[in-house]
Amino acid sequence: MYLIGNGRLVTRDAANPYLDNGCVAIEGNLIAAVGATEAMKARYPDAAFIDAKGGVIMPGFINAHNHIYSAFARGLTIKGNNPTNFLEVLDQQWWTIDRHLLLADTRASADATYLDCILNGVTTVFDHHASYGEITGSLFAIADSARAFGVRTNLCYEISDRDGEEKMKAAVKENVDFIKYANADTTDMVKGMMGMHAPFTLSNETLEYCAAENPGAGYHIHVAEGIDDLYDSLAKYNKRLIFRLHDMGILGEKTICGHCIYINEAEMDLMKHTNTMAVHNPESNMGNAVGCPPVLKMMEKGILLGLGTDGYTNDMTESYKVANILHKHNACKPNVAWGEIPAMLFENNRAMAARFFDKPIGILQPGAYADVIVLDYDPLTPMTADNINSHVLFGMTGRSVVTTVINGVVKMKDRELIGIDKAAVLAHCREQSADLWKRINAGR
Ligand SMILES: [Zn+2]
């Protein structure tokens, strides 16, 4: 039992949203109680005390879509690479990297990512992995890393026809093996899904094969990330993307569709009808110049739409900040997206996690998992239950996080990592990534 108190407590619990001087009591891996600091100290006089020093105590962030495999792209120059559209970005950049990823690269990429998550207060990560250089064992390597760093995670491998049938089948098997492993795991720290690249690299035969092999998990797939995905579906199947996926049995309450930039209202209605989830990645969409997804309309339709980073960053406040301005800019209306974006980040990501994990996360209330962060933040204007999100949006970044607790375990306290040798992890990553870069550029 220990307490984290003496901070501005943001619970994300509608019944008790904010306390000026609040405290969380943690017993094992769960939150035991939430209340005023002095009252909690009196109630648990023998408990150890982590002092938030007047900062903000809140639930750890959840990233609903990430790509560990992209970690070593930072600073990489691929000779001859100059993509002029999204398909060229995939082919010249991401598929080139993932075809060279061996298990050691995947493991080090995961170490780098989970370390950065702890530093940014991200306590749960939904990852979408591709390493066509070495498929088998890749999700297990990532899970080993997640356990070593103590980060809660949901993993899948990106099935695709792009490297031929043998590799497609190996990718399906990696998902199936991992889902079975995760289903048997009782820690509730690791979950598995069936990962899929995108409809335009998946034939109907492959989708049928995936469905036949799937041990009952949901799918995590990119949909309409570029307009070519839609053109491909119309040309080959005479159907829009969401309708094709529905006909192939891919939609449902455990399925996550990433991006959804070129979907129409009928497709949104079908997503809502099937209770299918979606995830928005604003920085990635802007960086790839693929267009602005209709997320305000999707929110209006009541689709469970979360917020991710697509490997662009591990700082969820970046996604919040960029989504906030992207949708104002796109609509030419400065009064929109104030409510929708924080609802995606703080309510919908939590609701998405609840479809996979046994106990609540993303909320500070008794019985929820103790995934808690403390941020160094001293507001320059009054902070109340009604304006919390404005303080997060304009006042905080991932680097404001000073203390990260996941599943009751203190991973970082006052910016000091606990049980993690950051310098050694990063030195190994630099070595591994330099080796990867050499292999990628060999013969180019
Ligand atoms: Zn993605």
XYZ file of C-alpha atoms and ligand atoms in Angstrom:
445
model
C 0.000 0.000 0.000
C 1.253 3.466 -0.870
C -0.181 6.892 -1.574
C 0.412 9.402 -4.363
C -0.843 12.725 -3.056
C -0.392 16.452 -2.595
C -1.340 17.131 -6.198
C -4.183 18.446 -8.350
C -6.074 15.214 -8.879
C -7.736 14.623 -12.264
C -9.644 11.346 -12.008
C -11.589 11.210 -15.349
C -14.353 9.818 -13.144
C -17.519 11.862 -13.805
C -18.705 11.238 -10.245
C -15.605 12.844 -8.725
C -13.651 14.593 -11.496
C -11.251 16.921 -9.694
C -9.698 17.639 -6.307
C -7.388 20.601 -5.676
C -5.324 18.570 -3.243
C -6.023 14.946 -3.962
C -4.470 11.573 -3.367
C -4.637 8.051 -4.782
C -4.145 4.996 -2.563
C -2.578 2.016 -4.327
C -2.746 -1.540 -3.054
C -1.013 -4.153 -5.192
C -1.833 -3.389 -8.832
C -5.147 -1.648 -8.104
C -6.390 1.698 -6.894
C -7.820 1.209 -3.418
C -9.201 4.687 -2.800
C -9.231 8.274 -4.079
C -9.707 11.316 -1.868
C -8.321 14.442 -0.242
C -4.655 14.115 0.734
C -5.078 14.775 4.448
C -8.030 12.391 4.712
C -6.146 9.648 2.895
C -3.072 10.100 5.094
C -5.309 9.764 8.153
C -7.007 6.685 6.710
C -3.728 4.969 5.756
C -1.230 6.266 8.361
C 1.354 3.545 7.672
C 1.344 3.860 3.875
C 4.413 5.149 2.048
C 3.827 8.545 0.429
C 4.854 9.756 -3.032
C 4.681 13.548 -3.009
C 3.274 15.042 -6.222
C 4.607 18.410 -4.990
C 1.557 20.310 -6.171
C 1.711 18.860 -9.677
C -1.112 17.098 -11.495
C -2.002 13.471 -10.725
C -3.974 11.760 -13.470
C -4.509 8.422 -15.240
C -1.682 7.255 -17.523
C -2.194 7.912 -21.221
C -3.419 5.193 -23.588
C -2.060 5.112 -27.152
C -4.660 3.395 -29.359
C -2.394 2.924 -32.406
C 1.381 2.768 -32.546
C 4.141 1.168 -34.642
C 7.116 -0.107 -32.673
C 8.712 -1.195 -35.948
C 9.112 2.439 -36.984
C 11.330 3.372 -34.018
C 14.620 3.155 -35.930
C 13.402 5.358 -38.773
C 14.537 8.363 -36.761
C 17.510 9.903 -38.581
C 17.565 7.194 -41.250
C 18.330 8.088 -44.859
C 17.413 5.391 -47.368
C 19.461 5.929 -50.530
C 17.306 6.883 -53.510
C 14.234 7.408 -51.319
C 12.124 10.409 -52.336
C 8.432 9.429 -52.032
C 6.006 11.725 -53.846
C 2.770 10.060 -52.671
C 1.516 7.763 -49.921
C 2.049 4.493 -51.813
C 5.657 5.517 -52.395
C 5.991 6.377 -48.696
C 4.905 2.838 -47.861
C 7.052 1.156 -50.471
C 10.203 3.258 -50.206
C 10.163 3.823 -46.453
C 8.072 1.536 -44.255
C 8.089 -1.689 -46.256
C 11.799 -1.246 -46.901
C 12.450 -0.952 -43.181
C 10.183 -3.806 -42.131
C 11.684 -6.201 -44.714
C 15.043 -5.766 -42.970
C 13.831 -6.130 -39.393
C 15.200 -9.191 -37.634
C 14.103 -10.256 -34.146
C 16.976 -8.358 -32.522
C 15.898 -5.161 -34.320
C 12.280 -5.696 -33.322
C 13.215 -6.283 -29.691
C 15.431 -3.190 -29.541
C 12.729 -1.095 -31.284
C 10.284 -2.258 -28.625
C 12.729 -1.400 -25.835
C 13.164 2.103 -27.262
C 9.400 2.568 -27.601
C 8.350 1.280 -24.190
C 11.109 3.311 -22.534
C 9.839 6.438 -24.308
C 6.272 5.561 -23.267
C 7.281 5.528 -19.598
C 9.053 8.870 -20.051
C 5.886 10.320 -21.651
C 3.411 8.823 -19.183
C 1.919 6.383 -21.701
C 0.958 3.323 -19.681
C -0.965 1.304 -22.311
C 0.060 0.839 -25.955
C -1.904 -0.720 -28.824
C 0.812 -1.666 -31.305
C 0.583 -2.772 -34.929
C 3.753 -4.602 -35.928
C 5.462 -5.571 -39.200
C 8.878 -7.200 -39.559
C 8.881 -9.181 -42.795
C 12.630 -9.757 -42.337
C 11.781 -12.110 -39.448
C 8.118 -12.719 -38.716
C 8.014 -15.713 -36.391
C 8.534 -14.783 -32.766
C 8.336 -11.043 -33.370
C 5.227 -10.465 -31.231
C 6.760 -12.584 -28.486
C 9.934 -10.475 -28.639
C 7.830 -7.329 -28.266
C 5.867 -8.880 -25.395
C 9.147 -9.766 -23.640
C 10.146 -6.132 -23.923
C 6.741 -4.926 -22.686
C 7.099 -7.157 -19.633
C 10.687 -6.067 -19.009
C 9.611 -2.414 -19.064
C 6.289 -3.142 -17.326
C 4.089 -1.396 -19.911
C 0.556 -2.667 -20.589
C 0.182 -3.555 -24.258
C -2.033 -4.981 -27.006
C -0.102 -6.470 -29.937
C -0.778 -7.720 -33.441
C 1.192 -8.557 -36.569
C 0.405 -6.848 -39.878
C -0.827 -9.566 -42.295
C -0.363 -8.626 -45.955
C -0.098 -10.235 -49.382
C 2.682 -7.822 -50.321
C 5.549 -10.301 -49.751
C 3.823 -13.423 -51.057
C 1.686 -16.245 -49.722
C 4.294 -17.944 -47.561
C 4.986 -14.790 -45.557
C 1.275 -13.959 -45.388
C 0.654 -17.355 -43.795
C 3.589 -16.925 -41.394
C 2.075 -13.585 -40.358
C -1.306 -15.183 -39.715
C 0.371 -17.889 -37.643
C 2.308 -15.318 -35.611
C -0.980 -13.604 -34.720
C -2.730 -16.870 -33.898
C 0.137 -18.172 -31.759
C 0.391 -14.887 -29.936
C -3.360 -14.516 -29.347
C -3.415 -17.999 -27.805
C -0.451 -17.108 -25.600
C -2.049 -13.813 -24.536
C -5.406 -15.463 -23.872
C -3.697 -17.875 -21.481
C -1.872 -15.074 -19.683
C -3.389 -14.056 -16.356
C -1.460 -10.831 -15.686
C -3.766 -8.736 -17.938
C -0.644 -6.884 -19.138
C -0.501 -8.371 -22.658
C -3.319 -8.831 -25.201
C -3.379 -10.004 -28.806
C -5.376 -9.140 -31.921
C -5.319 -10.205 -35.578
C -3.290 -7.509 -37.317
C -3.876 -6.651 -40.957
C -2.136 -4.132 -43.159
C -4.870 -2.581 -45.296
C -7.578 -3.807 -47.659
C -5.541 -3.006 -50.798
C -2.812 -5.513 -49.849
C -5.272 -8.220 -48.742
C -7.153 -10.415 -51.217
C -10.536 -11.916 -50.371
C -8.845 -15.320 -50.200
C -6.444 -13.969 -47.584
C -9.252 -12.381 -45.575
C -11.100 -15.711 -45.614
C -7.941 -17.513 -44.528
C -7.483 -15.037 -41.639
C -11.079 -15.496 -40.515
C -10.746 -19.296 -40.648
C -7.522 -19.254 -38.576
C -8.633 -16.558 -36.118
C -9.146 -17.964 -32.610
C -11.842 -15.382 -31.891
C -9.884 -12.143 -31.629
C -10.741 -8.779 -33.179
C -8.849 -7.253 -36.097
C -6.598 -4.190 -36.093
C -6.392 -2.855 -39.640
C -5.608 0.346 -41.558
C -8.592 1.465 -43.644
C -8.723 4.249 -46.245
C -5.450 5.739 -45.057
C -4.907 6.867 -48.639
C -7.422 7.323 -51.443
C -5.716 4.503 -53.384
C -7.126 2.035 -50.849
C -10.638 3.167 -51.838
C -9.880 3.139 -55.597
C -8.508 -0.397 -55.281
C -11.653 -1.600 -53.503
C -13.969 0.020 -56.028
C -11.982 -1.332 -58.988
C -11.501 -4.898 -57.768
C -14.628 -5.496 -55.688
C -17.029 -2.746 -56.776
C -17.521 -1.934 -53.100
C -16.455 0.773 -50.721
C -13.952 -0.323 -48.078
C -16.093 -0.671 -44.957
C -18.735 -2.601 -46.919
C -16.099 -4.999 -48.229
C -14.693 -5.552 -44.733
C -18.205 -6.097 -43.388
C -18.952 -8.651 -46.094
C -15.710 -10.459 -45.204
C -16.619 -10.622 -41.492
C -13.868 -8.275 -40.330
C -15.969 -5.659 -38.511
C -17.267 -5.969 -34.955
C -16.866 -4.696 -31.432
C -13.315 -6.065 -31.041
C -12.081 -4.615 -34.362
C -10.130 -1.360 -34.732
C -10.022 0.463 -38.088
C -7.150 2.932 -38.324
C -7.442 6.293 -40.121
C -10.749 5.953 -42.075
C -9.976 9.050 -44.128
C -12.009 8.162 -47.239
C -15.166 6.664 -45.760
C -18.635 8.060 -46.393
C -21.612 8.433 -44.063
C -23.109 5.081 -45.029
C -19.832 3.431 -44.057
C -19.829 5.344 -40.768
C -23.357 4.126 -40.085
C -22.222 0.558 -40.710
C -19.282 1.016 -38.343
C -21.664 2.311 -35.684
C -24.155 -0.483 -36.383
C -21.450 -3.144 -35.975
C -19.942 -1.336 -32.964
C -16.566 -1.260 -34.760
C -13.844 0.964 -33.281
C -11.706 3.489 -35.141
C -8.530 5.379 -34.347
C -7.301 8.777 -35.547
C -3.608 9.659 -35.983
C -3.415 13.339 -36.876
C 0.331 13.898 -37.197
C 0.792 10.826 -39.368
C -2.061 11.826 -41.683
C -0.637 15.321 -42.105
C 2.927 14.061 -42.547
C 1.863 11.611 -45.251
C -0.330 14.285 -46.870
C -3.164 11.770 -47.157
C -6.041 14.071 -46.241
C -8.102 14.889 -43.168
C -10.410 12.155 -41.855
C -14.035 13.039 -40.997
C -13.544 12.504 -37.281
C -16.015 15.158 -36.157
C -18.710 13.429 -38.224
C -17.633 10.035 -36.858
C -17.926 11.366 -33.313
C -21.357 12.823 -34.124
C -22.377 9.349 -35.353
C -21.316 7.870 -32.017
C -18.518 5.667 -33.372
C -16.012 4.635 -30.709
C -13.123 6.654 -32.126
C -9.852 6.827 -30.229
C -6.586 8.686 -30.621
C -3.240 7.166 -31.583
C 0.143 8.277 -32.852
C 0.844 5.805 -35.707
C 4.488 5.650 -34.649
C 4.960 9.372 -35.151
C 5.595 10.013 -31.457
C 4.990 8.421 -28.055
C 3.680 11.684 -26.611
C -0.126 11.613 -26.580
C -0.306 15.348 -25.901
C 1.186 15.845 -29.373
C -1.722 13.959 -30.923
C -4.131 16.024 -28.831
C -2.533 19.336 -29.813
C -2.323 18.512 -33.516
C -5.817 16.995 -33.769
C -7.190 20.077 -32.049
C -5.827 22.424 -34.695
C -6.151 20.065 -37.684
C -9.929 19.805 -37.369
C -10.397 23.522 -36.719
C -8.223 24.307 -39.727
C -9.970 21.745 -41.936
C -13.453 22.985 -41.013
C -12.406 26.669 -41.176
C -14.201 26.946 -37.837
C -12.282 27.918 -34.679
C -15.130 26.778 -32.426
C -15.115 23.064 -33.327
C -13.192 20.059 -31.955
C -12.802 21.438 -28.429
C -14.818 18.582 -26.946
C -14.326 15.784 -29.446
C -10.542 15.467 -29.308
C -10.202 15.192 -25.513
C -13.210 12.831 -25.540
C -11.291 10.631 -27.982
C -8.118 10.712 -25.891
C -9.527 10.444 -22.391
C -12.899 8.694 -22.765
C -12.792 6.674 -25.975
C -9.263 5.301 -25.580
C -10.362 4.143 -22.132
C -13.528 2.553 -23.572
C -11.444 0.837 -26.270
C -9.073 -0.560 -23.645
C -12.082 -1.800 -21.670
C -12.957 -4.076 -24.593
C -9.663 -5.934 -24.055
C -8.469 -5.554 -20.468
C -10.315 -7.061 -17.516
C -10.329 -4.066 -15.183
C -10.692 -0.322 -15.916
C -7.710 1.778 -16.984
C -7.617 5.466 -17.887
C -9.591 6.371 -14.771
C -8.680 6.909 -11.121
C -11.336 5.110 -9.100
C -11.330 2.217 -6.629
C -10.905 -1.117 -8.414
C -9.217 0.338 -11.501
C -5.691 -0.695 -12.412
C -3.107 1.559 -10.789
C -1.837 3.184 -14.010
C -1.136 6.665 -12.690
C 1.081 9.564 -13.722
C 2.224 12.784 -12.067
C 3.004 15.863 -14.148
C 5.086 18.850 -13.155
C 2.456 21.507 -13.807
C 1.659 24.641 -11.839
C -1.303 26.380 -13.496
C -1.023 30.096 -14.225
C -4.827 30.455 -14.269
C -7.500 28.850 -12.067
C -7.799 25.110 -12.676
C -11.223 23.572 -12.064
C -13.212 20.477 -12.967
C -14.559 22.410 -15.968
C -11.327 23.490 -17.646
C -8.951 20.566 -17.091
C -8.603 19.784 -20.802
C -7.586 23.333 -21.632
C -4.757 23.012 -19.102
C -3.682 19.691 -20.635
C -3.886 21.051 -24.194
C -2.039 24.311 -23.693
C 0.054 23.616 -20.610
C 1.353 20.066 -20.669
C 3.560 17.860 -22.813
C 4.713 14.267 -22.382
C 7.928 15.622 -20.906
C 5.883 17.225 -18.101
C 5.422 13.705 -16.738
C 7.705 13.176 -13.745
C 6.278 10.011 -12.219
C 4.849 6.977 -14.025
C 3.147 4.082 -12.253
C 1.933 1.062 -14.235
C -0.018 -1.799 -12.675
C 0.973 -0.454 -9.272
C 4.698 -0.536 -10.073
C 6.591 2.757 -9.919
C 8.536 2.876 -13.220
C 9.695 6.493 -12.904
C 9.727 8.783 -9.881
C 10.592 12.489 -10.085
C 12.028 11.812 -13.574
C 14.320 9.020 -12.275
C 13.686 5.703 -14.020
C 13.451 2.784 -11.611
C 15.006 -0.544 -12.574
C 15.826 0.711 -16.079
C 19.288 1.720 -17.266
C 18.272 4.297 -19.865
C 21.783 5.004 -21.095
C 22.444 1.291 -21.647
C 19.114 0.769 -23.440
C 19.725 3.707 -25.766
C 23.358 2.740 -26.420
C 22.190 -0.716 -27.482
C 19.462 0.818 -29.673
C 22.003 3.061 -31.417
C 24.193 0.058 -32.133
C 21.296 -2.079 -33.364
C 19.805 0.689 -35.501
C 23.179 1.508 -37.099
C 23.447 -2.154 -38.058
C 19.890 -2.133 -39.450
C 20.592 1.016 -41.472
C 23.692 -0.603 -42.973
C 21.684 -3.645 -44.042
C 18.931 -1.450 -45.526
C 21.347 0.604 -47.606
C 23.626 -2.302 -48.611
C 23.626 -2.580 -52.400
C 21.558 0.564 -52.908
Zn -0.632 2.635 -38.589
